[in-house]
mmCIF file of C-alpha atoms and ligand atoms in Angstrom:
data_model
loop_
_atom_site.group_PDB
_atom_site.id
_atom_site.type_symbol
_atom_site.label_atom_id
_atom_site.label_comp_id
_atom_site.label_asym_id
_atom_site.label_seq_id
_atom_site.Cartn_x
_atom_site.Cartn_y
_atom_site.Cartn_z
ATOM 1 C CA MET A 1 -29.743 9.660 5.852
ATOM 2 C CA ILE A 2 -29.584 5.841 5.526
ATOM 3 C CA SER A 3 -32.059 3.279 6.746
ATOM 4 C CA PHE A 4 -32.142 -0.484 6.291
ATOM 5 C CA LYS A 5 -35.376 -2.335 7.044
ATOM 6 C CA ASN A 6 -35.339 -6.145 7.109
ATOM 7 C CA VAL A 7 -32.717 -6.261 4.366
ATOM 8 C CA ASN A 8 -31.588 -9.636 3.029
ATOM 9 C CA LEU A 9 -29.069 -10.352 0.309
ATOM 10 C CA ILE A 10 -28.630 -13.841 -1.083
ATOM 11 C CA TYR A 11 -26.101 -14.252 -3.887
ATOM 12 C CA ASP A 12 -26.628 -16.635 -6.817
ATOM 13 C CA ASN A 13 -24.388 -19.192 -5.088
ATOM 14 C CA ASP A 14 -26.886 -19.217 -2.142
ATOM 15 C CA VAL A 15 -24.508 -17.372 0.198
ATOM 16 C CA GLN A 16 -26.578 -15.110 2.408
ATOM 17 C CA ALA A 17 -24.346 -12.043 2.743
ATOM 18 C CA LEU A 18 -26.956 -9.892 4.551
ATOM 19 C CA ASN A 19 -29.363 -11.450 7.006
ATOM 20 C CA ASN A 20 -32.253 -9.295 8.234
ATOM 21 C CA ILE A 21 -30.281 -6.060 8.532
ATOM 22 C CA ASN A 22 -31.930 -3.146 10.340
ATOM 23 C CA PHE A 23 -30.285 0.167 11.231
ATOM 24 C CA ARG A 24 -30.555 3.856 10.726
ATOM 25 C CA ILE A 25 -27.786 6.425 10.307
ATOM 26 C CA ASN A 26 -28.623 10.092 10.780
ATOM 27 C CA LYS A 27 -27.176 13.026 8.922
ATOM 28 C CA GLY A 28 -23.772 14.024 10.262
ATOM 29 C CA GLU A 29 -22.940 10.704 11.936
ATOM 30 C CA PHE A 30 -19.573 8.943 11.614
ATOM 31 C CA VAL A 31 -20.151 5.202 11.795
ATOM 32 C CA PHE A 32 -17.713 2.302 11.653
ATOM 33 C CA LEU A 33 -18.855 -0.975 10.150
ATOM 34 C CA VAL A 34 -16.690 -3.763 11.573
ATOM 35 C CA GLY A 35 -16.481 -7.514 11.259
ATOM 36 C CA THR A 36 -14.093 -10.205 10.105
ATOM 37 C CA SER A 37 -13.501 -10.872 6.434
ATOM 38 C CA GLY A 38 -16.615 -12.346 4.830
ATOM 39 C CA SER A 39 -19.022 -10.901 7.412
ATOM 40 C CA GLY A 40 -20.859 -8.822 4.773
ATOM 41 C CA LYS A 41 -19.386 -5.293 5.059
ATOM 42 C CA SER A 42 -18.621 -4.785 1.361
ATOM 43 C CA SER A 43 -21.960 -6.321 0.371
ATOM 44 C CA LEU A 44 -23.746 -3.849 2.626
ATOM 45 C CA ILE A 45 -21.870 -0.919 1.082
ATOM 46 C CA LYS A 46 -22.598 -2.183 -2.441
ATOM 47 C CA THR A 47 -26.319 -2.330 -1.726
ATOM 48 C CA ILE A 48 -26.240 1.345 -0.643
ATOM 49 C CA LEU A 49 -24.568 2.250 -3.951
ATOM 50 C CA LYS A 50 -27.080 0.051 -5.777
ATOM 51 C CA GLU A 51 -24.233 -1.893 -7.317
ATOM 52 C CA ILE A 52 -26.130 -4.933 -6.049
ATOM 53 C CA ASP A 53 -29.877 -5.172 -5.449
ATOM 54 C CA CYS A 54 -30.898 -6.696 -2.147
ATOM 55 C CA THR A 55 -33.086 -9.792 -2.316
ATOM 56 C CA SER A 56 -35.725 -8.402 0.053
ATOM 57 C CA GLY A 57 -36.287 -5.498 2.436
ATOM 58 C CA ASP A 58 -36.039 -1.732 2.047
ATOM 59 C CA ILE A 59 -33.072 0.588 1.833
ATOM 60 C CA ASN A 60 -33.557 4.335 1.982
ATOM 61 C CA VAL A 61 -30.802 6.849 1.241
ATOM 62 C CA ASN A 62 -31.552 10.518 1.681
ATOM 63 C CA SER A 63 -35.313 9.784 1.816
ATOM 64 C CA GLN A 64 -35.160 7.891 -1.451
ATOM 65 C CA SER A 65 -36.140 4.246 -1.677
ATOM 66 C CA ILE A 66 -33.330 2.532 -3.577
ATOM 67 C CA LYS A 67 -35.713 -0.087 -4.970
ATOM 68 C CA GLU A 68 -37.690 2.591 -6.744
ATOM 69 C CA LEU A 69 -34.682 4.155 -8.438
ATOM 70 C CA LYS A 70 -34.905 3.758 -12.198
ATOM 71 C CA ASN A 71 -31.794 2.742 -14.118
ATOM 72 C CA LYS A 72 -31.518 6.149 -15.731
ATOM 73 C CA ASP A 73 -31.584 7.809 -12.277
ATOM 74 C CA ILE A 74 -28.799 5.722 -10.756
ATOM 75 C CA PRO A 75 -25.923 7.913 -12.027
ATOM 76 C CA TYR A 76 -27.611 11.000 -10.547
ATOM 77 C CA PHE A 77 -28.235 9.174 -7.295
ATOM 78 C CA ARG A 78 -24.542 8.187 -7.083
ATOM 79 C CA ARG A 79 -23.424 11.763 -7.611
ATOM 80 C CA ARG A 80 -24.505 12.520 -4.060
ATOM 81 C CA LEU A 81 -22.306 9.757 -2.666
ATOM 82 C CA GLY A 82 -18.528 9.831 -2.270
ATOM 83 C CA VAL A 83 -16.797 6.460 -2.369
ATOM 84 C CA ILE A 84 -13.333 5.465 -1.128
ATOM 85 C CA PHE A 85 -11.759 2.021 -1.601
ATOM 86 C CA GLN A 86 -8.857 0.107 -0.095
ATOM 87 C CA ASP A 87 -6.975 0.120 -3.413
ATOM 88 C CA PHE A 88 -7.472 3.878 -4.116
ATOM 89 C CA ARG A 89 -8.707 3.339 -7.718
ATOM 90 C CA LEU A 90 -7.096 6.463 -9.137
ATOM 91 C CA LEU A 91 -6.635 7.133 -12.838
ATOM 92 C CA ASN A 92 -2.950 6.298 -13.148
ATOM 93 C CA GLU A 93 -2.349 8.115 -16.421
ATOM 94 C CA LYS A 94 -3.761 11.368 -15.011
ATOM 95 C CA THR A 95 -2.239 13.879 -12.601
ATOM 96 C CA VAL A 96 -3.526 14.481 -9.085
ATOM 97 C CA TYR A 97 -5.282 17.627 -10.326
ATOM 98 C CA GLU A 98 -6.879 15.766 -13.251
ATOM 99 C CA ASN A 99 -8.025 12.889 -11.036
ATOM 100 C CA VAL A 100 -10.048 15.294 -8.923
ATOM 101 C CA ALA A 101 -11.109 17.518 -11.838
ATOM 102 C CA THR A 102 -12.461 14.479 -13.702
ATOM 103 C CA ALA A 103 -14.915 13.827 -10.866
ATOM 104 C CA MET A 104 -16.239 17.381 -11.343
ATOM 105 C CA ARG A 105 -16.433 17.021 -15.126
ATOM 106 C CA VAL A 106 -18.576 13.923 -14.681
ATOM 107 C CA VAL A 107 -21.181 16.091 -12.969
ATOM 108 C CA GLU A 108 -20.819 18.740 -15.696
ATOM 109 C CA ALA A 109 -19.271 21.424 -13.508
ATOM 110 C CA ASP A 110 -17.915 24.327 -15.511
ATOM 111 C CA GLU A 111 -14.192 24.648 -16.104
ATOM 112 C CA ASN A 112 -13.876 27.900 -14.103
ATOM 113 C CA ASN A 113 -15.431 26.268 -11.076
ATOM 114 C CA ILE A 114 -13.153 23.292 -11.473
ATOM 115 C CA LYS A 115 -10.057 25.497 -11.580
ATOM 116 C CA LYS A 116 -11.103 27.187 -8.347
ATOM 117 C CA ARG A 117 -12.414 24.195 -6.465
ATOM 118 C CA VAL A 118 -9.813 21.468 -7.138
ATOM 119 C CA PRO A 119 -6.873 23.310 -5.485
ATOM 120 C CA ILE A 120 -9.044 24.162 -2.467
ATOM 121 C CA VAL A 121 -9.996 20.533 -1.948
ATOM 122 C CA LEU A 122 -6.428 19.328 -2.487
ATOM 123 C CA GLU A 123 -5.267 21.813 0.121
ATOM 124 C CA LYS A 124 -7.802 20.360 2.567
ATOM 125 C CA VAL A 125 -6.184 16.944 2.236
ATOM 126 C CA GLY A 126 -2.662 18.394 2.418
ATOM 127 C CA LEU A 127 -1.700 17.867 -1.231
ATOM 128 C CA LYS A 128 -1.530 21.422 -2.507
ATOM 129 C CA ASN A 129 2.056 20.849 -3.632
ATOM 130 C CA LYS A 130 1.344 17.622 -5.528
ATOM 131 C CA LEU A 131 -1.151 18.925 -8.081
ATOM 132 C CA ASN A 132 0.965 17.920 -11.069
ATOM 133 C CA CYS A 133 2.217 14.587 -9.758
ATOM 134 C CA TYR A 134 1.054 11.246 -11.087
ATOM 135 C CA PRO A 135 -0.286 8.591 -8.677
ATOM 136 C CA ARG A 136 2.875 6.452 -9.125
ATOM 137 C CA GLU A 137 4.906 9.354 -7.703
ATOM 138 C CA LEU A 138 2.898 9.351 -4.473
ATOM 139 C CA SER A 139 2.991 7.243 -1.304
ATOM 140 C CA GLY A 140 -0.012 5.054 -0.459
ATOM 141 C CA GLY A 141 -1.229 7.596 2.085
ATOM 142 C CA GLU A 142 -0.967 10.404 -0.461
ATOM 143 C CA GLN A 143 -2.840 8.363 -3.045
ATOM 144 C CA GLN A 144 -5.616 7.743 -0.573
ATOM 145 C CA ARG A 145 -5.732 11.494 0.145
ATOM 146 C CA VAL A 146 -6.276 12.095 -3.590
ATOM 147 C CA ALA A 147 -9.113 9.566 -3.439
ATOM 148 C CA ILE A 148 -10.610 11.456 -0.497
ATOM 149 C CA ALA A 149 -10.316 14.754 -2.398
ATOM 150 C CA ARG A 150 -12.080 13.136 -5.340
ATOM 151 C CA ALA A 151 -14.803 11.774 -3.040
ATOM 152 C CA ILE A 152 -15.519 15.141 -1.409
ATOM 153 C CA VAL A 153 -15.067 17.509 -4.349
ATOM 154 C CA ASN A 154 -18.746 17.465 -5.329
ATOM 155 C CA ASP A 155 -19.865 17.964 -1.733
ATOM 156 C CA PRO A 156 -21.515 14.568 -1.184
ATOM 157 C CA LEU A 157 -24.215 13.943 1.412
ATOM 158 C CA LEU A 158 -22.575 10.717 2.366
ATOM 159 C CA ILE A 159 -19.159 9.094 2.149
ATOM 160 C CA LEU A 160 -18.878 5.324 1.918
ATOM 161 C CA ALA A 161 -15.383 4.042 2.642
ATOM 162 C CA ASP A 162 -14.614 0.330 2.244
ATOM 163 C CA GLU A 163 -11.446 -0.505 4.227
ATOM 164 C CA PRO A 164 -9.787 2.772 3.168
ATOM 165 C CA THR A 165 -6.816 2.197 5.472
ATOM 166 C CA GLY A 166 -6.421 -1.512 4.687
ATOM 167 C CA ASN A 167 -3.211 -0.948 2.703
ATOM 168 C CA LEU A 168 -1.677 1.700 4.964
ATOM 169 C CA ASP A 169 0.675 1.630 7.955
ATOM 170 C CA PRO A 170 -0.618 2.735 11.399
ATOM 171 C CA GLU A 171 0.813 6.257 11.179
ATOM 172 C CA THR A 172 -0.636 6.912 7.721
ATOM 173 C CA THR A 173 -3.913 5.387 8.864
ATOM 174 C CA LEU A 174 -4.132 8.011 11.606
ATOM 175 C CA GLU A 175 -3.541 10.801 9.067
ATOM 176 C CA ILE A 176 -6.352 9.481 6.878
ATOM 177 C CA LEU A 177 -8.697 9.174 9.854
ATOM 178 C CA LYS A 178 -7.903 12.746 10.866
ATOM 179 C CA ILE A 179 -8.889 13.973 7.413
ATOM 180 C CA LEU A 180 -12.081 11.911 7.405
ATOM 181 C CA ASN A 181 -12.890 13.300 10.845
ATOM 182 C CA GLU A 182 -12.521 16.854 9.510
ATOM 183 C CA VAL A 183 -14.758 16.012 6.548
ATOM 184 C CA ASN A 184 -17.327 14.635 8.992
ATOM 185 C CA LYS A 185 -17.115 17.763 11.177
ATOM 186 C CA SER A 186 -18.051 19.859 8.181
ATOM 187 C CA GLY A 187 -21.346 17.939 8.022
ATOM 188 C CA THR A 188 -20.764 14.950 5.734
ATOM 189 C CA THR A 189 -22.092 11.624 6.980
ATOM 190 C CA ILE A 190 -19.502 8.830 6.888
ATOM 191 C CA LEU A 191 -19.891 5.067 6.892
ATOM 192 C CA MET A 192 -16.518 3.321 7.007
ATOM 193 C CA ALA A 193 -15.950 -0.423 6.863
ATOM 194 C CA THR A 194 -12.780 -1.573 8.585
ATOM 195 C CA HIS A 195 -11.350 -4.398 10.612
ATOM 196 C CA ASP A 196 -8.716 -2.205 12.248
ATOM 197 C CA LYS A 197 -9.460 -2.613 15.943
ATOM 198 C CA GLU A 198 -6.984 0.082 16.981
ATOM 199 C CA VAL A 199 -8.594 2.746 14.783
ATOM 200 C CA VAL A 200 -12.083 1.923 15.933
ATOM 201 C CA ASN A 201 -11.191 1.884 19.615
ATOM 202 C CA ASN A 202 -9.336 5.205 19.411
ATOM 203 C CA MET A 203 -12.024 7.139 17.569
ATOM 204 C CA ARG A 204 -14.942 6.597 19.969
ATOM 205 C CA LYS A 205 -17.553 6.697 17.232
ATOM 206 C CA ARG A 206 -20.626 4.577 16.713
ATOM 207 C CA VAL A 207 -19.719 1.005 15.755
ATOM 208 C CA ILE A 208 -21.971 -1.444 13.938
ATOM 209 C CA SER A 209 -20.525 -4.968 14.173
ATOM 210 C CA MET A 210 -21.376 -7.703 11.690
ATOM 211 C CA LYS A 211 -20.944 -11.457 11.809
ATOM 212 C CA ASN A 212 -22.116 -13.921 9.152
ATOM 213 C CA GLY A 213 -24.317 -11.297 7.518
ATOM 214 C CA LYS A 214 -26.007 -10.180 10.741
ATOM 215 C CA ILE A 215 -25.605 -7.114 12.924
ATOM 216 C CA ILE A 216 -24.483 -8.396 16.309
ATOM 217 C CA HIS A 217 -23.760 -5.066 18.092
ATOM 218 C CA ASP A 218 -24.585 -1.422 17.494
ATOM 219 C CA ASN A 219 -22.731 0.738 20.008
ATOM 220 C CA ILE A 220 -23.076 4.507 20.121
ATOM 221 C CA GLU A 221 -19.654 5.239 21.619
ATOM 222 C CA GLY A 222 -17.381 2.790 19.943
ATOM 223 C CA GLY A 223 -15.338 -0.181 20.985
ATOM 224 C CA TYR A 224 -14.551 -3.035 18.654
ATOM 225 C CA LYS A 225 -16.512 -6.063 19.768
ATOM 226 C CA LEU A 226 -16.967 -9.310 17.917
HETATM 227 P P1 ADP B 301 -16.588 -8.475 3.870
HETATM 228 O O1 ADP B 301 -16.544 -7.220 3.055
HETATM 229 O O2 ADP B 301 -17.056 -8.252 5.286
HETATM 230 O O3 ADP B 301 -15.298 -9.223 3.836
HETATM 231 P P2 ADP B 301 -18.324 -9.483 1.764
HETATM 232 O O4 ADP B 301 -19.534 -8.636 1.751
HETATM 233 O O5 ADP B 301 -17.294 -9.249 0.736
HETATM 234 O O6 ADP B 301 -17.684 -9.448 3.236
HETATM 235 O O7 ADP B 301 -18.756 -11.014 1.656
HETATM 236 C C1 ADP B 301 -19.829 -11.570 2.414
HETATM 237 C C2 ADP B 301 -20.100 -12.998 1.936
HETATM 238 O O8 ADP B 301 -20.632 -12.966 0.612
HETATM 239 C C3 ADP B 301 -18.862 -13.852 1.843
HETATM 240 O O9 ADP B 301 -19.216 -15.182 2.197
HETATM 241 C C4 ADP B 301 -18.470 -13.794 0.377
HETATM 242 O O10 ADP B 301 -17.778 -14.933 -0.030
HETATM 243 C C5 ADP B 301 -19.824 -13.683 -0.288
HETATM 244 N N1 ADP B 301 -19.789 -12.923 -1.552
HETATM 245 C C6 ADP B 301 -19.304 -11.656 -1.724
HETATM 246 N N2 ADP B 301 -19.477 -11.235 -2.977
HETATM 247 C C7 ADP B 301 -20.069 -12.257 -3.652
HETATM 248 C C8 ADP B 301 -20.519 -12.436 -4.997
HETATM 249 N N3 ADP B 301 -20.380 -11.477 -5.906
HETATM 250 N N4 ADP B 301 -21.089 -13.612 -5.323
HETATM 251 C C9 ADP B 301 -21.220 -14.581 -4.394
HETATM 252 N N5 ADP B 301 -20.848 -14.483 -3.106
HETATM 253 C C10 ADP B 301 -20.269 -13.333 -2.730
HETATM 254 MG MG1 MG B 302 -14.928 -6.272 2.153
#
């Protein structure tokens, strides 16, 4: 699903955010990416999305070499990826329904499909009764559930989550993790950056630990180690 081979990323200011990164994530895995602030987690996620080009090395996503992607193909490539951020990034002037429907319109789904699919996905994340609410009327946890619905509505191969529980309390964090776990059980691969030790230690998933741009541990059955 994802492979990194000798990947380096050096920013214009000479900061080396990724230093000889090598790993492979198979289809269906749930992987935590941990490390203190500045260790390179967001940079790694951005290179998978091709928001940033790595300086050297090879990244493959779903058997496609990212380097070889042409500019015109990048939007299509990103359609197969669901992304979730710490700050939710919802459209504040649109309802919950419209936030999720918009993601389907972007991929040119037809309106009948949208009408059927959006309520199903919102039910999956427990927001069936909030269809017509605006983001400002929701709690942080509910807003993040809308973001998850939006990320999964087009059935992505892979979900990339960058500190999705960073703004949430422990109880809400658990709810979000439960939903992501369900999404993963239905076959979607998940890579989630976090520095929440508690979450990582409870979930017993594979953990890739970063420090100063390097992978320092890669443990199959979890445990937050730095
Ligand atoms: P994390 O997500 O683990 O906190 P980042 O990937 O955001 O880490 O940052 C890794 C390193 O790269 C940090 O030293 C950070 O200051 C630097 N960095 C991040 N983004 C940029 C950028 N756009 N330009 C220059 N340096 C950056
Ligand atoms: Mg980050």
